[in-house]
Coordinates of N, CA and C and ligand atoms in Angstrom, one line a residue:
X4 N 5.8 -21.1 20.1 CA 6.1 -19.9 19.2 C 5.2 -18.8 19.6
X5 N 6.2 -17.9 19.5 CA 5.2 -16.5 20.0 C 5.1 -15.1 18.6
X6 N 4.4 -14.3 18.6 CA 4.1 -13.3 17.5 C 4.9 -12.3 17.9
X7 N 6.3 -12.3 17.2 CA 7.2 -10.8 17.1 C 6.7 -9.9 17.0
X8 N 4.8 -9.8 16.9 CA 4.7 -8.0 16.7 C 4.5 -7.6 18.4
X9 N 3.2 -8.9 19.0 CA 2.6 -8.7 20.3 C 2.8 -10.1 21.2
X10 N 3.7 -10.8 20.6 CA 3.9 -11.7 22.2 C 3.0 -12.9 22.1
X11 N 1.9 -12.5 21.5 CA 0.8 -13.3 21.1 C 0.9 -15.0 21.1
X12 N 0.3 -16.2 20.8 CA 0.2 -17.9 20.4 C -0.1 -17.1 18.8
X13 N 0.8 -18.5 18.1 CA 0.9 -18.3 16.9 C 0.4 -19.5 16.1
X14 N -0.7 -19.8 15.6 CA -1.4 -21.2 14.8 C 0.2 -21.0 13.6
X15 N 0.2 -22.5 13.0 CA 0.9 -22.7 12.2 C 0.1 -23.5 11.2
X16 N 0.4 -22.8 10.1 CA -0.4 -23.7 8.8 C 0.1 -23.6 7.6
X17 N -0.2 -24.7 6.5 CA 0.4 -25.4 5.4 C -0.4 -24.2 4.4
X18 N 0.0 -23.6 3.5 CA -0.3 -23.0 2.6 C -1.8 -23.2 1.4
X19 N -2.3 -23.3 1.5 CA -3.3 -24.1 0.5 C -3.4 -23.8 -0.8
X20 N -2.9 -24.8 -1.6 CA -3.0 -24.9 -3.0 C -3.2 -24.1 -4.1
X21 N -4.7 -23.9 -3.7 CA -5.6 -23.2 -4.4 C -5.1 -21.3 -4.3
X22 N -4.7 -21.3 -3.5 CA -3.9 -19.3 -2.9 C -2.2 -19.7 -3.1
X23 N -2.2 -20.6 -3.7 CA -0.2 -20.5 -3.1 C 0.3 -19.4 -4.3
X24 N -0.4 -19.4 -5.6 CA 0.6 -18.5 -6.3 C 0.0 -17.1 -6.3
X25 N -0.6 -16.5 -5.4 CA -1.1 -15.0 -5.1 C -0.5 -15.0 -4.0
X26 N 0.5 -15.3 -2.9 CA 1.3 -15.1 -2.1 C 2.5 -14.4 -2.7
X27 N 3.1 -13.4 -2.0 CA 4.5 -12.9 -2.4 C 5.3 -13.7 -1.8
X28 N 5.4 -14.3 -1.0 CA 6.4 -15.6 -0.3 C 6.2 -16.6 -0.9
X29 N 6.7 -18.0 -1.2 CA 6.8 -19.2 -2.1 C 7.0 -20.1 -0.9
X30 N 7.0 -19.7 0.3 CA 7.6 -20.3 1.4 C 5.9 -21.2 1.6
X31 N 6.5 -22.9 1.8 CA 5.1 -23.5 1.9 C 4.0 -23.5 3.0
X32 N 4.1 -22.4 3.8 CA 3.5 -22.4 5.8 C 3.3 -21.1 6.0
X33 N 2.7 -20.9 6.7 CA 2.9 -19.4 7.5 C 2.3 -19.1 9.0
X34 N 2.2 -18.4 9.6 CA 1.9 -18.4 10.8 C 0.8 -17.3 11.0
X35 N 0.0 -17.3 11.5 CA -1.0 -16.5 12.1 C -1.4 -16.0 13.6
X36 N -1.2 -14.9 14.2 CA -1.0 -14.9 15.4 C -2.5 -14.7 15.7
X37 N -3.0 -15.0 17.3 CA -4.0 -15.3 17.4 C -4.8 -14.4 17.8
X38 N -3.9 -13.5 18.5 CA -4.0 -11.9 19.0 C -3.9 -10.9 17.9
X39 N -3.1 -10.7 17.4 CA -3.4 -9.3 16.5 C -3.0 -9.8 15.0
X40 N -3.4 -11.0 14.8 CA -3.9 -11.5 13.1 C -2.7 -11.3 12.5
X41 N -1.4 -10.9 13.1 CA -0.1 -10.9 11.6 C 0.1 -12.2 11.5
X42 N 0.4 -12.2 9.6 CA 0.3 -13.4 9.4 C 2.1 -13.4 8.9
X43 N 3.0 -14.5 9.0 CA 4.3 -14.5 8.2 C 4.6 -16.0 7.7
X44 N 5.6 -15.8 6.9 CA 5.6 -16.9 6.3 C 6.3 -17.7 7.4
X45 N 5.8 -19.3 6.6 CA 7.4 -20.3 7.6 C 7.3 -21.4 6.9
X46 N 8.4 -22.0 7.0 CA 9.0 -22.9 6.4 C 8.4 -24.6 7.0
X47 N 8.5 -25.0 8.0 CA 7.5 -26.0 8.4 C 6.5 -26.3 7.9
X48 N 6.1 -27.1 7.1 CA 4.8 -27.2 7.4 C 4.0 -28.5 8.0
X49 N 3.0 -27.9 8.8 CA 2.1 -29.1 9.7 C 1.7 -29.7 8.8
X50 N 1.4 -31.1 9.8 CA 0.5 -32.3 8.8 C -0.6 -31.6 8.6
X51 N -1.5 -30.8 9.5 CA -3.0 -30.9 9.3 C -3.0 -29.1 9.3
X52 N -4.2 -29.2 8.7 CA -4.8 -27.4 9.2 C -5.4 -27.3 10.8
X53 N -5.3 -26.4 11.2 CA -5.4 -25.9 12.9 C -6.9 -25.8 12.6
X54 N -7.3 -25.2 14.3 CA -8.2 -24.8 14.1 C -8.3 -23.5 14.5
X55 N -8.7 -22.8 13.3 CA -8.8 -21.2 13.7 C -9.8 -20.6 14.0
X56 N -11.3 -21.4 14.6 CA -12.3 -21.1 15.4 C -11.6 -20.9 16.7
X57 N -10.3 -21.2 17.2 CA -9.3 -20.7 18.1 C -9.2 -18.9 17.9
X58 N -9.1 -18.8 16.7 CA -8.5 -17.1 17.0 C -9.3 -16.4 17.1
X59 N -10.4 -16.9 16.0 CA -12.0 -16.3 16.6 C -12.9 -17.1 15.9
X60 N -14.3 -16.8 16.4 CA -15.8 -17.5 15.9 C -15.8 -17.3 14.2
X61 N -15.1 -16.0 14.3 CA -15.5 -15.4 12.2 C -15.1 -16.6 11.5
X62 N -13.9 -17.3 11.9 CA -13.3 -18.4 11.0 C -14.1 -19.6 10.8
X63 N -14.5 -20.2 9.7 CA -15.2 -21.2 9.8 C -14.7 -22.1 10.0
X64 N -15.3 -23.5 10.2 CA -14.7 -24.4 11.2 C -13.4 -25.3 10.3
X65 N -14.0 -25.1 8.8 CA -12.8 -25.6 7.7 C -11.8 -25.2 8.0
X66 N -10.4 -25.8 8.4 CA -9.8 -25.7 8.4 C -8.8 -25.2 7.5
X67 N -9.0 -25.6 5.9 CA -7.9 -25.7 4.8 C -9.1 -24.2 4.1
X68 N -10.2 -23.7 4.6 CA -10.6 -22.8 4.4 C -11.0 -21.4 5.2
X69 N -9.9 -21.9 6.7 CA -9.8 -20.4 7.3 C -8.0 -20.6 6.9
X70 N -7.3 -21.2 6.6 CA -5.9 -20.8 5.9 C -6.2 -19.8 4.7
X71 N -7.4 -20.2 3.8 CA -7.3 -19.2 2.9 C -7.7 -17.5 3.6
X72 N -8.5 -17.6 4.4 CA -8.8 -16.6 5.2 C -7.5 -15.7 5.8
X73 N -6.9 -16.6 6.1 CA -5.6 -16.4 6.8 C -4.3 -15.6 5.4
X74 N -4.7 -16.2 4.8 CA -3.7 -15.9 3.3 C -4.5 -14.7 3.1
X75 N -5.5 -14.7 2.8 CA -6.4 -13.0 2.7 C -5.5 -11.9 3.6
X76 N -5.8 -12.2 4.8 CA -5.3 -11.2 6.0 C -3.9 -10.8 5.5
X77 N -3.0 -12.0 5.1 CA -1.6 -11.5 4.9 C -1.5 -10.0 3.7
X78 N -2.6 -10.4 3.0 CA -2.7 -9.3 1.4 C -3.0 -8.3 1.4
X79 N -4.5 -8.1 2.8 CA -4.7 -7.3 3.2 C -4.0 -6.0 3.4
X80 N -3.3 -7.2 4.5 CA -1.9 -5.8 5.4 C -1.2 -5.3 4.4
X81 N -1.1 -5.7 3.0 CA -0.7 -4.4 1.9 C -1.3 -4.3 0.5
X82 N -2.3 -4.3 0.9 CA -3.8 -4.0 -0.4 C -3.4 -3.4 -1.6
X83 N -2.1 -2.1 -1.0 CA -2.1 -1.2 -2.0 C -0.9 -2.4 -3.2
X84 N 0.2 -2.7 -2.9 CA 1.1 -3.9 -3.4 C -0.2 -5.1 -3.7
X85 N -0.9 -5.5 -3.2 CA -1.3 -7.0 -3.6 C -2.6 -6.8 -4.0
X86 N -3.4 -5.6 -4.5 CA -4.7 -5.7 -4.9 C -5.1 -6.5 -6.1
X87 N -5.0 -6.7 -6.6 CA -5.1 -8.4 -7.7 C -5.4 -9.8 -6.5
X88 N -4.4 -10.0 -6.4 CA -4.3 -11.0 -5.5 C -5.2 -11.4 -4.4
X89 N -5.0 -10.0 -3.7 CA -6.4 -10.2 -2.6 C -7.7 -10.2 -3.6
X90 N -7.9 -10.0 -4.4 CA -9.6 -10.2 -5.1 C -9.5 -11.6 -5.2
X91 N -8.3 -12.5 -5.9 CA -8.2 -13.9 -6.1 C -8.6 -14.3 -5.0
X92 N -7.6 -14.0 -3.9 CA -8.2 -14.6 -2.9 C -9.5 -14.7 -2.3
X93 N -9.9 -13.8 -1.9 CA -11.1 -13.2 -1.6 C -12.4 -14.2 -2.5
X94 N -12.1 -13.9 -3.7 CA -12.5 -15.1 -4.7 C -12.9 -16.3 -4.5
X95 N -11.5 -17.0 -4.4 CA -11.3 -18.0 -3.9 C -12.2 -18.7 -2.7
X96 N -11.8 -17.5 -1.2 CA -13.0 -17.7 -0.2 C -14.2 -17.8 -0.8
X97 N -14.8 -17.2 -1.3 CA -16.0 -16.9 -1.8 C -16.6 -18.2 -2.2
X98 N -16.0 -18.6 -3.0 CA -15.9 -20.0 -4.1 C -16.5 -21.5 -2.9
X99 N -15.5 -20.8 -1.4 CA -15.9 -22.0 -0.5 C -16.9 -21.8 0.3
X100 N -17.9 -21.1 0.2 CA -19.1 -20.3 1.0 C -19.2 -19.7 1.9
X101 N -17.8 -18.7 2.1 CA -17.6 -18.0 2.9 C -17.9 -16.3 2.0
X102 N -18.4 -15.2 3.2 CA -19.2 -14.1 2.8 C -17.5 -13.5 3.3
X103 N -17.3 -13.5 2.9 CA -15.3 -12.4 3.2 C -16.0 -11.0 3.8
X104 N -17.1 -10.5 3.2 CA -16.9 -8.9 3.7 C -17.8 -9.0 5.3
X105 N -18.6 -10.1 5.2 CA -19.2 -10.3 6.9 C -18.2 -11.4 7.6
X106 N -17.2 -11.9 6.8 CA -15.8 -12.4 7.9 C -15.3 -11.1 8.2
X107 N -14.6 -10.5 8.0 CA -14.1 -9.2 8.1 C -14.9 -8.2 9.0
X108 N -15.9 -8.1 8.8 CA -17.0 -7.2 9.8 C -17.0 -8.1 11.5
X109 N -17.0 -9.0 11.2 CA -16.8 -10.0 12.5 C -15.9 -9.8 13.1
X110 N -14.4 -10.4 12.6 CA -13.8 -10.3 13.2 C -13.5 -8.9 13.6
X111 N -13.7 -7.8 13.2 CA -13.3 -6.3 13.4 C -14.5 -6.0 14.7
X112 N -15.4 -6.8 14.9 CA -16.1 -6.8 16.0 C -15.7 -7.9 16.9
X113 N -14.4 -8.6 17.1 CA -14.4 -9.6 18.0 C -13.5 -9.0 19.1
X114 N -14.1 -9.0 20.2 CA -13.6 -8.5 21.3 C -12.5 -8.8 22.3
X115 N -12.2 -10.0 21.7 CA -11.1 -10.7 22.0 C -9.7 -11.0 21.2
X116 N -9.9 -9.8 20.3 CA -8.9 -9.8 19.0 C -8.4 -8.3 19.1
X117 N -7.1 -7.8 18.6 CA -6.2 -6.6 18.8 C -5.5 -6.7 17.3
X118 N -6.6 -6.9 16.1 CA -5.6 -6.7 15.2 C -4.7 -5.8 14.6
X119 N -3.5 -6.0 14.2 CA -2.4 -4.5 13.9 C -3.1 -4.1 12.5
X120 N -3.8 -4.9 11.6 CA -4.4 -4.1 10.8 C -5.8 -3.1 11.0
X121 N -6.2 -2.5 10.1 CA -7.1 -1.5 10.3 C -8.5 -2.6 9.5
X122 N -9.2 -3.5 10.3 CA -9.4 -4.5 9.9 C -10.9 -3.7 8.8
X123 N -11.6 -2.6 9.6 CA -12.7 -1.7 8.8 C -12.3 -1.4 7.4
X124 N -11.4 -0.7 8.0 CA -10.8 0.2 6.8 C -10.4 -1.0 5.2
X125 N -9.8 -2.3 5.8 CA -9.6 -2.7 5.0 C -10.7 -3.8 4.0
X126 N -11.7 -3.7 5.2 CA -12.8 -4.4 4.4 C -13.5 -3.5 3.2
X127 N -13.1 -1.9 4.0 CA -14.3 -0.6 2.9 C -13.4 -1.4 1.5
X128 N -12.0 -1.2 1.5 CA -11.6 -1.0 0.1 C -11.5 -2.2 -0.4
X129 N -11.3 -3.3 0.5 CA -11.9 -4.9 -0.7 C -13.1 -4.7 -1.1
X130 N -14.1 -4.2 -0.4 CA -15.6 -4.4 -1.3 C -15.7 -3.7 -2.6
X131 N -14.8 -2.7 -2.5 CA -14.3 -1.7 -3.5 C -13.9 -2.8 -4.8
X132 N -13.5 -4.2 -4.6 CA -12.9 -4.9 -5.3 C -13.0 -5.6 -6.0
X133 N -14.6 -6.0 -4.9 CA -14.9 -7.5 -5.3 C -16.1 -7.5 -5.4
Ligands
LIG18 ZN1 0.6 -10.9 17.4

Protein backbone atom coordinates (compact mmCIF):
# COMPACT_ATOMS: atom_id res chain seq x y z
CA UNK A 1 0.00 0.00 0.00
CA UNK A 2 1.09 3.38 -0.84
CA UNK A 3 -0.04 7.12 0.61
CA UNK A 4 -2.38 8.88 -2.14
CA UNK A 5 -1.08 12.19 -0.78
CA UNK A 6 2.97 11.33 -1.32
CA UNK A 7 3.62 7.82 -2.57
CA UNK A 8 4.83 7.22 0.81
CA UNK A 9 4.69 3.08 2.94
CA UNK A 10 1.56 3.13 4.78
CA UNK A 11 1.47 1.19 8.53
CA UNK A 12 -1.97 -0.25 8.87
CA UNK A 13 -3.71 -0.28 12.24
CA UNK A 14 -6.83 -1.48 14.21
CA UNK A 15 -8.49 1.47 15.86
CA UNK A 16 -8.22 1.42 19.64
CA UNK A 17 -11.02 1.25 21.85
CA UNK A 18 -10.43 3.72 24.10
CA UNK A 19 -10.39 6.77 20.81
CA UNK A 20 -12.91 4.82 18.60
CA UNK A 21 -15.88 7.14 19.44
CA UNK A 22 -13.99 10.64 18.96
CA UNK A 23 -13.27 9.51 15.34
CA UNK A 24 -15.53 11.00 12.59
CA UNK A 25 -15.15 7.55 10.66
CA UNK A 26 -16.74 4.42 12.54
CA UNK A 27 -14.57 2.49 10.05
CA UNK A 28 -12.56 -0.14 12.48
CA UNK A 29 -8.52 0.59 10.90
CA UNK A 30 -6.83 3.28 9.47
CA UNK A 31 -3.73 3.94 7.78
CA UNK A 32 -0.84 6.16 8.60
CA UNK A 33 1.62 7.06 6.08
CA UNK A 34 5.11 6.98 7.24
CA UNK A 35 6.30 9.95 5.21
CA UNK A 36 3.96 12.75 5.62
CA UNK A 37 1.78 11.39 8.67
CA UNK A 38 -1.83 11.37 6.66
CA UNK A 39 -3.82 9.25 8.43
CA UNK A 40 -7.33 7.56 6.57
CA UNK A 41 -9.56 5.31 7.55
CA UNK A 42 -9.70 1.43 6.33
CA UNK A 43 -11.66 -1.16 6.62
CA UNK A 44 -9.14 -4.15 7.43
CA UNK A 45 -8.16 -4.56 10.31
CA UNK A 46 -4.57 -6.17 11.38
CA UNK A 47 -4.25 -8.79 14.08
CA UNK A 48 -1.60 -6.70 15.84
CA UNK A 49 -0.54 -2.99 16.33
CA UNK A 50 2.61 -2.03 14.00
CA UNK A 51 5.41 -0.60 15.01
CA UNK A 52 5.44 3.08 14.69
CA UNK A 53 8.95 3.68 16.10
CA UNK A 54 9.09 2.88 12.11
CA UNK A 55 7.70 6.38 11.24
CA UNK A 56 9.65 7.97 13.77
CA UNK A 57 11.58 7.77 17.32
CA UNK A 58 8.56 10.36 18.80
CA UNK A 59 6.30 7.27 18.80
CA UNK A 60 6.56 5.21 21.80
CA UNK A 61 7.33 1.74 21.45
CA UNK A 62 3.51 0.82 22.54
CA UNK A 63 2.00 -0.10 19.96
CA UNK A 64 -1.94 0.17 20.78
CA UNK A 65 -0.54 3.54 22.18
CA UNK A 66 1.20 5.16 19.11
CA UNK A 67 -2.40 4.25 17.25
CA UNK A 68 -3.76 6.60 19.70
CA UNK A 69 -1.09 9.03 18.58
CA UNK A 70 -1.90 8.22 15.23
CA UNK A 71 -5.86 8.87 15.89
CA UNK A 72 -4.58 12.38 17.42
CA UNK A 73 -2.78 13.25 14.08
CA UNK A 74 -5.99 12.35 12.08
CA UNK A 75 -7.93 15.36 14.44
CA UNK A 76 -5.31 17.35 14.23
CA UNK A 77 -5.50 17.80 10.37
CA UNK A 78 -8.93 19.45 11.25
CA UNK A 79 -8.68 20.98 14.82
CA UNK A 80 -11.00 23.53 13.82
CA UNK A 81 -14.09 20.48 13.14
CA UNK A 82 -12.70 18.11 15.88
CA UNK A 83 -11.50 20.34 18.84
CA UNK A 84 -13.41 18.34 21.63
CA UNK A 85 -12.22 15.25 20.43
CA UNK A 86 -8.71 15.98 19.89
CA UNK A 87 -8.49 17.15 23.71
CA UNK A 88 -10.09 13.51 24.43
CA UNK A 89 -7.68 12.18 22.63
CA UNK A 90 -4.80 13.97 23.51
CA UNK A 91 -6.27 13.04 27.08
CA UNK A 92 -6.40 9.84 26.50
CA UNK A 93 -2.46 9.80 25.39
CA UNK A 94 -1.72 11.51 28.33
CA UNK A 95 -3.59 8.97 30.60
CA UNK A 96 -0.83 6.45 28.91
CA UNK A 97 2.37 8.48 29.85
CA UNK A 98 2.83 10.04 26.94
CA UNK A 99 3.74 14.13 27.01
CA UNK A 100 1.52 14.82 23.39
CA UNK A 101 2.93 18.48 23.25
CA UNK A 102 6.82 17.06 23.38
CA UNK A 103 5.47 14.08 20.92
CA UNK A 104 4.47 16.80 18.63
CA UNK A 105 7.67 19.00 19.06
CA UNK A 106 9.61 15.80 18.07
CA UNK A 107 8.22 14.74 15.50
CA UNK A 108 7.96 18.40 13.90
CA UNK A 109 11.77 18.12 14.46
CA UNK A 110 12.27 14.63 12.75
CA UNK A 111 14.28 14.96 9.86
CA UNK A 112 13.15 12.20 8.23
CA UNK A 113 9.50 13.09 8.19
CA UNK A 114 7.60 15.59 5.44
CA UNK A 115 4.40 16.02 7.32
CA UNK A 116 1.31 17.64 5.08
CA UNK A 117 0.27 18.96 8.34
CA UNK A 118 1.61 22.18 9.96
CA UNK A 119 2.82 19.94 12.73
CA UNK A 120 4.08 23.51 14.97
CA UNK A 121 1.33 25.24 14.30
CA UNK A 122 -0.84 22.54 15.44
CA UNK A 123 0.78 21.70 18.56
CA UNK A 124 0.56 26.00 19.55
CA UNK A 125 -3.27 25.47 19.39
CA UNK A 126 -3.66 21.93 21.24
CA UNK A 127 -1.80 23.39 24.15
CA UNK A 128 -4.29 26.04 23.85
CA UNK A 129 -6.56 23.05 24.85
CA UNK A 130 -5.22 20.91 27.04
ZN1 LIG B 1 2.10 10.25 2.55
Amino acid sequence: MSCPNCGGEELRFPIPEAVAEYLPDDRPAATLCTNCLAVAPADDVPDEYPDFTRVSDAFPADGETGAVLACLLALLDRLVVHREDAERVATEAERRGVDVLLFLDRLAGDPGLDPQLDVERRRRQLEQLI
